[in-house]
Structures are given as C-alpha cells and as structure tokens.
Coordinates of C-alpha atoms in Angstrom, one line a residue:
M7 CA 122.7 222.2 208.5
E8 CA 121.7 220.8 211.9
K9 CA 123.1 217.3 212.5
I10 CA 120.4 215.4 214.3
S11 CA 122.1 212.0 214.6
E12 CA 125.2 210.1 213.7
G13 CA 125.9 206.4 213.6
K14 CA 128.9 204.3 212.7
T15 CA 128.6 204.7 209.0
K16 CA 126.2 207.7 208.4
E17 CA 125.4 211.2 209.5
V18 CA 121.8 212.5 209.5
F19 CA 121.1 216.2 208.9
L20 CA 117.8 218.0 209.1
L21 CA 116.8 219.4 205.6
D22 CA 113.3 220.6 206.4
N23 CA 110.4 219.5 208.5
D24 CA 109.7 216.6 206.3
H25 CA 113.1 215.6 204.9
V26 CA 116.6 214.7 206.1
L27 CA 120.0 214.2 204.5
L28 CA 121.8 210.9 205.0
R29 CA 125.5 211.3 204.4
F30 CA 127.4 208.1 204.1
K31 CA 130.8 208.0 205.7
D32 CA 133.9 206.0 204.6
S33 CA 134.0 204.0 207.8
V34 CA 133.6 200.2 207.9
T35 CA 132.9 198.4 211.2
A36 CA 132.3 195.0 212.6
G37 CA 131.6 193.4 215.9
D38 CA 129.2 196.1 217.1
G39 CA 131.9 198.7 216.4
A40 CA 134.7 196.9 218.1
K41 CA 136.6 196.7 214.8
T42 CA 136.7 199.8 212.6
D43 CA 138.6 201.2 209.6
V44 CA 138.2 203.7 206.9
I45 CA 137.9 202.8 203.2
E46 CA 138.3 205.9 201.1
G47 CA 135.2 206.3 198.8
K48 CA 133.1 203.6 200.5
G49 CA 130.5 206.1 201.5
I50 CA 130.0 207.0 197.9
L51 CA 129.7 203.4 196.9
N52 CA 127.1 202.7 199.6
A53 CA 125.1 205.8 199.0
Q54 CA 124.8 205.0 195.3
T55 CA 124.1 201.3 195.9
S56 CA 121.3 202.2 198.3
A57 CA 119.8 204.8 195.9
L58 CA 119.7 202.3 193.1
I59 CA 118.1 199.6 195.2
F60 CA 115.5 202.0 196.8
R61 CA 114.5 203.1 193.3
L62 CA 114.1 199.4 192.2
L63 CA 111.9 198.7 195.3
E64 CA 109.8 201.9 194.7
R65 CA 109.3 200.7 191.1
E66 CA 107.7 197.5 192.5
G67 CA 105.4 199.4 194.8
I68 CA 107.4 199.1 198.0
E69 CA 107.4 202.3 199.9
T70 CA 110.8 203.6 201.2
H71 CA 112.1 206.8 202.6
Y72 CA 114.1 207.5 199.5
V73 CA 113.5 210.9 197.7
G74 CA 116.7 211.5 195.7
M75 CA 120.4 212.3 195.8
K76 CA 121.9 215.6 197.0
D77 CA 125.4 214.6 196.0
E78 CA 127.4 211.4 195.3
R79 CA 127.4 210.4 199.0
T80 CA 124.3 212.0 200.3
I81 CA 120.7 210.8 200.0
I82 CA 117.6 213.0 200.5
A83 CA 115.1 211.0 202.5
K84 CA 111.7 211.4 204.1
R85 CA 112.0 212.2 207.8
L86 CA 111.0 209.1 209.8
T87 CA 110.8 208.3 213.4
M88 CA 113.1 205.2 213.3
V89 CA 112.3 202.1 215.3
P90 CA 115.4 200.7 217.0
V91 CA 114.9 197.2 215.5
E92 CA 116.9 195.5 212.8
V93 CA 114.9 193.0 210.7
V94 CA 116.8 190.3 209.0
L95 CA 115.5 187.9 206.3
R96 CA 117.5 184.8 205.7
N97 CA 117.3 182.7 202.5
F98 CA 120.4 180.6 203.3
A99 CA 122.1 179.9 206.6
T100 CA 125.2 181.8 207.4
G101 CA 126.4 184.2 210.1
S102 CA 124.9 184.3 213.6
I103 CA 122.1 181.8 213.0
V104 CA 124.5 178.9 212.6
K105 CA 126.1 179.8 215.9
R106 CA 122.9 180.2 217.8
L107 CA 121.0 177.2 216.5
P108 CA 121.6 173.6 215.3
I109 CA 121.6 174.8 211.6
S110 CA 124.3 174.0 209.1
E111 CA 126.1 176.6 206.9
D112 CA 124.3 177.1 203.5
E113 CA 121.1 175.3 204.7
V114 CA 118.2 176.5 202.7
F115 CA 115.3 178.3 204.3
D116 CA 112.0 177.7 202.4
P117 CA 110.1 179.8 203.3
P118 CA 112.7 182.4 204.4
I119 CA 113.2 183.1 208.1
V120 CA 112.5 186.6 209.4
E121 CA 114.1 187.7 212.7
F122 CA 114.0 190.8 214.8
F123 CA 116.9 192.2 216.7
L124 CA 117.1 195.1 219.2
K125 CA 119.6 197.8 218.0
D126 CA 121.8 197.9 221.0
D127 CA 125.6 197.5 220.6
A128 CA 126.2 197.2 224.3
R129 CA 124.0 194.1 224.4
H130 CA 125.2 192.8 221.0
D131 CA 121.8 193.3 219.3
P132 CA 119.7 190.6 221.1
L133 CA 117.0 188.6 219.3
L134 CA 113.4 189.8 219.9
N135 CA 110.0 188.2 219.6
Y136 CA 106.6 189.8 219.4
H137 CA 106.2 189.8 223.2
H138 CA 109.5 191.5 223.8
M139 CA 108.7 194.2 221.2
R140 CA 105.3 194.8 222.7
H141 CA 106.7 195.1 226.2
L142 CA 109.4 197.5 225.1
K143 CA 106.8 199.5 223.2
L144 CA 108.7 199.1 219.9
M145 CA 105.8 197.7 217.9
N146 CA 102.8 195.6 218.3
E147 CA 102.2 192.1 216.8
V148 CA 100.1 193.5 213.9
E149 CA 102.9 195.9 213.0
A150 CA 105.5 193.1 213.2
K151 CA 103.5 190.9 210.9
E152 CA 103.1 193.8 208.5
I153 CA 106.9 194.2 208.5
E154 CA 107.3 190.5 207.8
E155 CA 105.1 190.9 204.8
V156 CA 107.2 193.8 203.5
M157 CA 110.4 191.8 204.1
I158 CA 109.0 189.0 201.9
K159 CA 108.1 191.4 199.2
V160 CA 111.5 193.1 199.3
N161 CA 113.1 189.7 199.2
E162 CA 111.3 188.8 196.0
V163 CA 112.5 191.9 194.3
L164 CA 116.0 191.9 195.8
R165 CA 116.6 188.2 195.2
A166 CA 115.5 188.6 191.5
I167 CA 117.9 191.5 191.1
V168 CA 120.8 189.6 192.6
V169 CA 120.1 186.5 190.4
R170 CA 120.3 188.8 187.4
L171 CA 123.7 189.8 188.5
G172 CA 124.7 186.1 188.5
L173 CA 124.9 186.1 192.3
K174 CA 123.1 184.5 195.3
L175 CA 121.4 186.5 198.1
Y176 CA 121.9 184.8 201.5
D177 CA 120.3 187.4 203.7
F178 CA 119.6 191.1 204.2
K179 CA 118.8 193.5 207.0
L180 CA 116.3 196.4 206.9
E181 CA 115.3 199.1 209.3
F182 CA 111.9 200.8 209.5
G183 CA 110.6 204.1 210.6
R184 CA 107.2 205.6 211.2
R185 CA 105.6 208.4 209.1
D186 CA 102.0 209.4 209.1
G187 CA 101.1 206.2 211.0
R188 CA 102.8 203.9 208.6
L189 CA 106.0 201.8 209.0
I190 CA 108.2 202.2 205.9
V191 CA 111.6 201.1 204.8
G192 CA 114.4 203.5 205.9
D193 CA 118.1 203.5 206.6
E194 CA 120.2 201.8 203.8
I195 CA 120.4 198.7 201.6
T196 CA 124.1 198.0 200.8
L197 CA 126.7 195.3 201.0
D198 CA 127.1 196.4 204.7
S199 CA 123.5 195.1 205.3
M200 CA 123.2 192.0 203.0
R201 CA 125.2 188.9 202.2
V202 CA 125.8 188.1 198.6
R203 CA 127.9 185.2 197.2
D204 CA 129.0 183.9 193.9
P205 CA 126.9 180.7 193.5
N206 CA 129.6 178.9 191.6
T207 CA 132.7 179.7 193.6
G208 CA 131.3 180.8 196.9
R209 CA 133.2 184.0 196.7
I210 CA 132.1 186.5 199.3
M211 CA 131.0 189.9 197.9
D212 CA 129.8 191.7 201.1
K213 CA 131.0 193.0 204.4
D214 CA 131.9 189.5 205.6
L215 CA 135.1 190.2 203.7
Y216 CA 135.9 192.8 206.3
R217 CA 134.7 190.6 209.2
K218 CA 136.9 187.8 208.0
G219 CA 140.0 190.1 207.8
Y220 CA 140.4 190.5 204.0
P221 CA 142.5 193.5 202.9
L222 CA 140.6 196.8 202.7
D223 CA 141.4 197.2 199.1
Q224 CA 139.7 193.9 198.4
V225 CA 136.6 194.9 200.3
K226 CA 136.4 198.1 198.3
A227 CA 137.0 196.3 195.0
S228 CA 134.1 194.0 195.8
Y229 CA 131.8 196.9 196.6
E230 CA 132.8 198.6 193.3
E231 CA 132.1 195.4 191.4
F232 CA 128.7 194.9 192.9
L233 CA 127.7 198.5 192.2
E234 CA 128.9 198.3 188.5
K235 CA 126.8 195.1 188.1
L236 CA 123.8 196.7 189.7
R237 CA 124.0 199.7 187.4
S238 CA 123.8 197.4 184.4
V239 CA 120.3 196.1 185.4
A240 CA 118.8 199.2 187.2

C-alpha cells in the first residue's frame, strides 16, 4: 500500500479514497524527538489502547476517525485532512504549564484549561491563540471554540473512565482533522498523549516515565497495566 505519511510513532497508508491505515510503531520519543528508543510491542499496546478509547468516545456520541482494526497494531480510520495543531486539556497542573506560568504542580483547574499548540518540532510546538490560528489559516475562532467544546466532552468521558480504573487524569492531547466540512477527532489517544497518575501514591503511568528516564521495561509494564485495566471497563 502507498505510504502517505510517517511520524515519530506511526505510519499512515492509503487504504482507499475514504480510509487510511494507521500503523503504530514501537518507537518512543521525547523532547520533540531529541530522545528516542524502541520498546518492543509498544505499537500494539498503543493501537489497542487507542481503539478502546475511540470506541468508548463513539459510544458517547463523540465523532472520531476510528473505523476498526486491521491487525493488532493497525487501525482503520476515516481519511482526514489533519490540522497541524495539538489541543491540550488540563485538569491538574503538571508539565510545561508549570514552567511557563506561575502555577504550582498539582494545582486544580476548575474549569479545565484548553490550550492550542502548533505542531512544529523545530520551534518546540509553540502556544497559539485564536489570532495566531486565524492568521496561519489553521482554523477560525468559531472552529476553535467548537474544538474546545469537543475537548470538554471528551474530558467528561475520559475522566470518568480513568476514575473507574482507580486513577487520576491530569491532562490529554488530541488532534483534529477535516472531513466533509467537519472537524473530528483523529490521530491517537494513548499514554503517549495523556498523563495519568495513581491518586494515592502519585505513581506515574504514562510517557512521563520515559521523559524522566525510567527503564524501558518499566515504561512498557505501565502501558500494559493500563491497557489491562481499560479492557476491564470497556
């Protein structure tokens, strides 16, 4: 099949005019790709985690690009024209926001904070506002507000799921694509793109393990544990 794009953790192949295949690789990266390793089987874990979460979102009426699974590491998805913007929703403060602003680690955001970032590794994914996105012809203000509403709905569903797992959802990142004039959820939803902690011990479950230099087998074990928990409630 024709490969139409490849990122740090996925390859995209053209299936037909309306669908693509997303093949999840075993790579793990941090620092805009400055740090990279391979964790055998990680692509399978992420593909299956994404598939389960997409199904749960669809069940709650949130449109995504998910169609089905081709194999254990490959998702069949609707073909979208992706918008090069990462949208982050934060329930609790951690990561870049505590470095950028006078905000303390673990500070509660009520209501949650939604941020937009340009997908640009060379510029370290700079923060965007409505004016930037309009000028760069990425999306207009009406579309940005629609995306914020979708992020809030996804948060309600995803946060409830994570609570059922006995965990705490700090934040998550989504990407969106255009199809038939609509902006819908695309890309992936995995522990690469959300922060999850044990509320009692503070134990990290997500890619921050890799960012902080934990052994690769510990990163994989955490991803396996999360997927097993997720399967129990999906």
